[in-house]
Coordinates of C-alpha atoms in Angstrom, one line a residue:
M1 CA 37.9 -7.2 -137.1
E2 CA 36.4 -3.9 -136.1
N3 CA 33.1 -5.7 -135.3
E4 CA 34.9 -8.0 -133.0
I5 CA 36.5 -5.1 -131.2
L6 CA 33.1 -3.3 -130.9
E7 CA 31.5 -6.4 -129.5
E8 CA 34.3 -6.8 -127.1
L9 CA 33.9 -3.2 -126.0
Q10 CA 30.2 -3.6 -125.6
R11 CA 30.7 -6.7 -123.5
A12 CA 33.2 -4.9 -121.4
R13 CA 30.8 -1.9 -121.1
R14 CA 28.0 -4.2 -120.1
L15 CA 30.3 -6.0 -117.6
A16 CA 31.4 -2.6 -116.1
M17 CA 27.8 -1.5 -115.8
S18 CA 26.8 -4.7 -114.2
L19 CA 29.7 -4.5 -111.8
A20 CA 28.8 -0.8 -111.1
K21 CA 25.3 -1.8 -110.3
E22 CA 26.6 -4.6 -108.1
V23 CA 28.9 -2.2 -106.3
D24 CA 26.0 0.2 -105.8
V25 CA 23.9 -2.6 -104.3
K26 CA 26.7 -3.7 -102.0
N27 CA 27.3 -0.1 -101.0
H28 CA 23.7 0.3 -100.2
R29 CA 23.7 -2.9 -98.2
L30 CA 26.9 -1.7 -96.4
W31 CA 25.2 1.6 -95.6
E32 CA 22.2 -0.3 -94.3
M33 CA 24.5 -2.4 -92.2
E34 CA 26.4 0.6 -90.9
R35 CA 23.1 2.3 -90.0
K36 CA 21.8 -0.7 -88.2
C37 CA 25.2 -1.0 -86.4
D38 CA 25.0 2.6 -85.3
E39 CA 21.5 2.1 -84.1
T40 CA 22.6 -1.1 -82.2
L41 CA 25.5 0.8 -80.7
A42 CA 23.3 3.6 -79.6
T43 CA 20.8 1.2 -78.1
L44 CA 23.6 -0.6 -76.4
G45 CA 24.9 2.7 -75.0
R46 CA 21.5 3.6 -73.7
M47 CA 21.2 0.1 -72.1
I48 CA 24.6 0.5 -70.4
A49 CA 23.7 4.0 -69.2
E50 CA 20.4 2.6 -67.9
K51 CA 22.2 -0.3 -66.2
D52 CA 24.7 2.1 -64.5
R53 CA 21.8 4.3 -63.4
L54 CA 19.9 1.3 -62.0
H55 CA 23.1 0.1 -60.3
Q56 CA 23.6 3.5 -58.7
A57 CA 20.0 3.6 -57.6
F58 CA 20.3 0.1 -56.2
A59 CA 23.5 1.0 -54.3
E60 CA 21.8 4.2 -53.0
E61 CA 18.8 2.2 -51.9
M62 CA 21.0 -0.3 -50.1
R63 CA 22.8 2.5 -48.3
K64 CA 19.4 3.9 -47.3
M65 CA 18.3 0.5 -46.1
E66 CA 21.5 0.1 -44.2
F67 CA 21.1 3.5 -42.6
I68 CA 17.4 2.8 -41.8
G69 CA 18.5 -0.5 -40.2
L70 CA 21.1 1.2 -38.1
Q71 CA 18.5 3.8 -37.1
N72 CA 16.1 1.0 -36.2
E73 CA 18.7 -0.7 -34.1
K74 CA 19.5 2.6 -32.4
L75 CA 15.8 3.3 -31.7
K76 CA 15.4 -0.2 -30.4
L77 CA 18.3 0.2 -28.0
E78 CA 17.0 3.6 -26.9
L79 CA 13.6 2.1 -26.3
E80 CA 15.1 -0.8 -24.3
C81 CA 17.1 1.7 -22.3
Q82 CA 14.1 3.8 -21.6
M83 CA 12.1 0.8 -20.5
R84 CA 14.9 -0.2 -18.1
N85 CA 15.1 3.3 -16.8
I86 CA 11.3 3.3 -16.2
H87 CA 11.6 0.0 -14.4
F88 CA 14.6 1.2 -12.4
M89 CA 12.7 4.4 -11.5
R90 CA 9.7 2.4 -10.4
L91 CA 11.9 0.2 -8.2
Q92 CA 13.6 3.3 -6.8
N93 CA 10.2 4.9 -6.1
E94 CA 9.1 1.8 -4.2
K95 CA 12.4 1.7 -2.3
L96 CA 12.0 5.4 -1.4
K97 CA 8.5 4.7 -0.1
D98 CA 9.8 1.9 2.1
D99 CA 12.7 4.0 3.3
L100 CA 10.4 6.9 4.2
L101 CA 8.1 4.6 6.1
N102 CA 11.1 3.1 7.9
Q103 CA 12.5 6.5 8.7
R104 CA 9.2 7.7 10.0
Q105 CA 8.9 4.7 12.3
E106 CA 12.5 5.2 13.4
L107 CA 11.8 8.9 14.1
E108 CA 8.7 8.0 16.1
Q109 CA 10.7 5.5 18.1
Q110 CA 13.6 8.0 18.6
A111 CA 11.1 10.6 19.8
K112 CA 9.7 8.2 22.4
E113 CA 13.2 7.3 23.5
L114 CA 14.1 11.0 23.7
E115 CA 11.1 11.7 25.9
K116 CA 12.1 8.8 28.2
H117 CA 15.7 10.0 28.3
K118 CA 14.6 13.6 29.0
A119 CA 12.4 12.4 31.9
K120 CA 15.3 10.3 33.2
V121 CA 17.8 13.3 32.9
D122 CA 15.3 15.6 34.7
L123 CA 15.0 13.0 37.5
E124 CA 18.7 12.7 37.8
K125 CA 19.1 16.4 37.8
Q126 CA 16.6 16.7 40.6
N127 CA 18.4 14.0 42.6
L128 CA 21.8 15.8 42.1
L129 CA 20.3 19.1 43.3
V130 CA 19.0 17.3 46.4
E131 CA 22.3 15.7 47.0
K132 CA 24.1 19.0 46.6
E133 CA 21.8 20.6 49.1
K134 CA 22.5 17.8 51.5
L135 CA 26.2 18.2 51.0
K136 CA 26.1 21.9 51.6
A137 CA 24.0 21.3 54.7
Q138 CA 26.5 18.8 56.1
N139 CA 29.5 21.0 55.0
L140 CA 31.5 17.9 54.0
F141 CA 34.1 19.7 51.9
E142 CA 35.1 22.3 54.5
G143 CA 38.5 20.8 55.4
D144 CA 39.6 20.0 51.8
D145 CA 39.2 23.5 50.2
Y146 CA 43.0 24.4 50.5
S147 CA 44.3 21.2 48.8
L148 CA 41.6 21.4 46.2
N149 CA 42.6 24.9 45.3
I150 CA 46.3 23.9 45.0
Q151 CA 45.3 21.1 42.6
I152 CA 43.2 23.4 40.5
D153 CA 46.0 25.9 40.2
A154 CA 48.4 23.2 39.1
L155 CA 46.0 21.9 36.5
K156 CA 45.5 25.5 35.2
E157 CA 49.2 25.9 34.8
E158 CA 49.6 22.6 33.1
L159 CA 46.7 23.5 30.8
A160 CA 48.2 26.8 30.0
E161 CA 51.6 25.1 29.1
K162 CA 49.8 22.6 26.9
A163 CA 47.9 25.4 25.2
D164 CA 51.1 27.2 24.4
D165 CA 52.6 24.0 23.0
L166 CA 49.5 23.4 21.0
N167 CA 49.7 27.0 19.6
D168 CA 53.4 26.5 18.7
M169 CA 52.6 23.2 16.9
E170 CA 49.7 24.9 15.1
N171 CA 52.0 27.7 13.9
L172 CA 54.6 25.1 12.8
N173 CA 51.9 23.2 11.0
Q174 CA 50.7 26.3 9.2
T175 CA 54.3 27.1 8.1
L176 CA 54.8 23.6 6.7
I177 CA 51.5 23.7 4.9
L178 CA 52.4 27.1 3.4
R179 CA 55.8 25.7 2.3
E180 CA 54.2 22.6 0.8
H181 CA 51.6 24.7 -1.0
M182 CA 54.4 26.9 -2.5
S183 CA 56.4 23.9 -3.5
N184 CA 53.3 22.4 -5.2
V185 CA 52.6 25.7 -7.0
E186 CA 56.2 25.7 -8.3
L187 CA 56.0 22.1 -9.4
Q188 CA 52.8 22.8 -11.2
D189 CA 54.3 25.8 -12.9
A190 CA 57.3 23.8 -13.9
R191 CA 55.1 21.0 -15.4
K192 CA 53.0 23.6 -17.3
E193 CA 56.2 25.2 -18.7
L194 CA 57.5 21.8 -19.7
I195 CA 54.2 20.8 -21.4
S196 CA 54.4 24.0 -23.5
V197 CA 58.0 23.6 -24.6
L198 CA 58.6 19.9 -24.6
P199 CA 57.3 19.1 -28.1
N200 CA 59.9 21.5 -29.5
V201 CA 62.7 20.2 -27.3
L202 CA 62.4 16.4 -27.1
D203 CA 62.7 14.1 -30.0
T204 CA 61.7 10.8 -28.4
T205 CA 58.8 8.4 -28.2
T206 CA 59.4 7.5 -24.6
I207 CA 58.6 10.8 -22.8
G208 CA 56.2 13.4 -24.3
V209 CA 52.9 15.2 -23.9
K210 CA 49.6 13.4 -24.0
R211 CA 46.2 14.9 -24.5
M212 CA 44.2 13.4 -21.7
G213 CA 40.6 12.7 -22.5
E214 CA 41.0 12.9 -26.3
V215 CA 39.1 10.1 -28.2
D216 CA 41.4 8.1 -30.5
Q217 CA 40.1 8.4 -34.1
K218 CA 41.8 5.3 -35.5
P219 CA 39.0 2.8 -34.5
F220 CA 36.4 5.0 -36.2
Q221 CA 38.6 5.3 -39.3
D222 CA 39.1 1.5 -39.5
V223 CA 35.3 0.9 -39.3
C224 CA 34.4 3.7 -41.7
S225 CA 37.0 2.6 -44.3
Q226 CA 35.4 -0.8 -44.4
R227 CA 31.8 0.3 -44.2
F228 CA 31.8 3.2 -46.6
S229 CA 33.4 3.7 -50.1
G230 CA 35.3 6.5 -51.7
E231 CA 36.2 9.6 -49.8
D232 CA 33.0 9.5 -47.8
W233 CA 34.5 7.2 -45.1
E234 CA 36.9 9.9 -44.0
V235 CA 34.1 12.4 -43.5
R236 CA 32.1 9.8 -41.6
S237 CA 35.0 8.9 -39.3
V238 CA 35.6 12.5 -38.5
E239 CA 31.9 13.0 -37.8
Q240 CA 31.7 10.0 -35.4
S241 CA 34.9 10.8 -33.5
S242 CA 33.9 14.4 -33.1
L243 CA 30.4 13.3 -31.9
W244 CA 31.8 11.0 -29.3
Q245 CA 34.4 13.6 -28.2
E246 CA 31.5 16.0 -27.5
N247 CA 29.7 13.2 -25.6
V248 CA 32.9 12.6 -23.5
K249 CA 33.0 16.4 -22.7
D250 CA 29.4 16.5 -21.6
P251 CA 29.5 16.8 -17.7
S252 CA 25.9 15.5 -17.5
W253 CA 26.9 12.2 -18.9
Q254 CA 28.3 10.0 -16.1
P255 CA 28.7 6.5 -17.3
F256 CA 30.5 5.2 -14.2
R257 CA 29.9 2.9 -11.4
K258 CA 31.7 2.4 -8.1
M259 CA 33.3 -0.8 -6.9
M260 CA 35.8 -1.9 -4.4
K261 CA 39.3 -2.7 -5.8
D262 CA 42.3 -3.4 -3.6
G263 CA 40.4 -2.2 -0.6
K264 CA 39.6 1.1 -2.2
L265 CA 36.4 2.5 -3.7
Q266 CA 37.0 3.2 -7.4
E267 CA 35.0 4.4 -10.3
I268 CA 35.0 2.2 -13.4
I269 CA 33.1 2.3 -16.8
D270 CA 29.5 1.2 -16.5
E271 CA 29.1 -1.3 -19.3
D272 CA 25.3 -1.2 -19.0
D273 CA 25.2 2.5 -20.0
C274 CA 22.8 3.0 -22.9
K275 CA 25.1 5.2 -25.0
L276 CA 28.1 2.9 -24.5
K277 CA 26.1 -0.1 -25.4
E278 CA 24.9 1.6 -28.6
L279 CA 28.5 2.6 -29.4
R280 CA 29.8 -1.0 -29.0
H281 CA 26.9 -2.3 -31.1
L282 CA 27.3 0.1 -34.0
W283 CA 31.0 0.8 -34.1
G284 CA 32.7 -2.2 -32.4
E285 CA 34.9 -3.0 -29.4
A286 CA 37.9 -0.8 -30.4
A287 CA 35.8 2.4 -30.6
Y288 CA 34.1 1.4 -27.3
D289 CA 37.6 1.1 -25.7
A290 CA 38.7 4.4 -27.2
V291 CA 35.8 6.3 -25.7
G292 CA 36.0 4.4 -22.4
N293 CA 39.7 5.3 -22.0
A294 CA 39.0 9.0 -22.8
L295 CA 36.3 9.0 -20.1
L296 CA 38.5 7.4 -17.5
E297 CA 41.3 9.9 -18.3
L298 CA 39.1 12.9 -17.9
N299 CA 37.5 11.5 -14.8
E300 CA 41.0 11.2 -13.3
Y301 CA 42.8 14.3 -14.6
N302 CA 39.9 16.8 -15.1
P303 CA 36.6 15.6 -13.6
S304 CA 35.2 19.0 -13.0
G305 CA 35.9 20.6 -16.3
R306 CA 35.5 17.6 -18.6
Y307 CA 37.7 19.0 -21.3
V308 CA 40.9 17.7 -22.8
V309 CA 44.1 18.6 -20.8
K310 CA 47.7 18.1 -21.6
E311 CA 49.9 16.0 -19.3
L312 CA 53.6 14.9 -19.2
W313 CA 53.5 11.2 -20.1
N314 CA 55.7 8.2 -20.1
F315 CA 54.5 6.4 -23.3
K316 CA 56.7 3.4 -22.7
E317 CA 55.1 2.5 -19.3
G318 CA 51.7 4.1 -20.0
R319 CA 51.6 6.5 -17.0
R320 CA 52.1 10.1 -15.9
A321 CA 55.8 11.1 -16.2
S322 CA 57.6 12.7 -13.2
L323 CA 59.6 15.9 -13.5
K324 CA 62.7 13.9 -12.8
E325 CA 62.0 11.6 -15.8
V326 CA 61.5 14.5 -18.1
I327 CA 64.6 16.3 -17.0
D328 CA 66.7 13.1 -17.2
C329 CA 65.4 12.6 -20.8
I330 CA 66.3 16.2 -21.8
I331 CA 69.8 15.8 -20.3
Q332 CA 70.3 12.5 -22.1
Q333 CA 69.2 14.1 -25.4
L334 CA 71.6 17.0 -24.8
K335 CA 74.5 14.6 -24.2
T336 CA 73.6 12.7 -27.4
L337 CA 73.6 16.0 -29.4
K338 CA 76.9 17.0 -27.9
S339 CA 78.5 13.7 -28.7
L340 CA 77.2 14.0 -32.3
K341 CA 78.7 17.5 -32.7
R342 CA 82.1 16.3 -31.4
R343 CA 82.1 13.4 -33.9
R344 CA 81.5 15.9 -36.7

């Protein structure tokens, strides 16, 4: 009985040892698998990081290529513009040469005609002197001296009266001009005062203060938000709108041409201007319109200074607001406020 128990214990011990060895082997295999898994994960992490780096590098290269492409387009437009300017200057030079030649010929012709006219005048003068001497000799005007003197005196009196009337009219005209000037000064002072206080008084979108000559930033924001990612587009839009605002303020830039409209000579935007063509090509029609509107506003409201000025504006009708409109709007708002207070 004891032998059987011992044998059973030995078998159990051998089985336990065998299982322990098997567990050790499996643990070793598991450790190997975990090590390989860690190595694989590390390799995968490095590959992902490398992939991200390559993607960023690719995106950066694409941005650089896009920028280079834009620069190339800009240089191409500038070159075309310079070539057109050179051609235009060559044509102008030829035209000036022709004009100078024509003017020289005209001056020579006029000099000849003046000499002929001078000779003719001298001849007529001599003839008049001869006739005068003849008349003096014949004493033809002897009997008419008295009546002639009376007519001369009457003409002198009439001339003196007209001179007095003219002087009175001139004084009246100066008075009216002075009054008109004073009225205009008062009106301008009133407009300036309203411009300074109106934003704090009126709460309406119909009548307000508009900054004439200011470039609208929205078209640049729309383009930059589509073209650039992240927060970079906001910086780019501000840069571009500020750049074109400075261009608009530059008095040496005159992108206008004259044309007859409704029987009047008016200045309009020159669509062939190099800068404006570049603007339209790079930033679109809306940005082109924004800069064009700012140019036209400054050309109308502040052509000499070329800086942004404030103006009373009727936003509903898109025109300059009169003092009467502003005052009526203020009165209407005051009436509305009074009625609201009464209801409370």
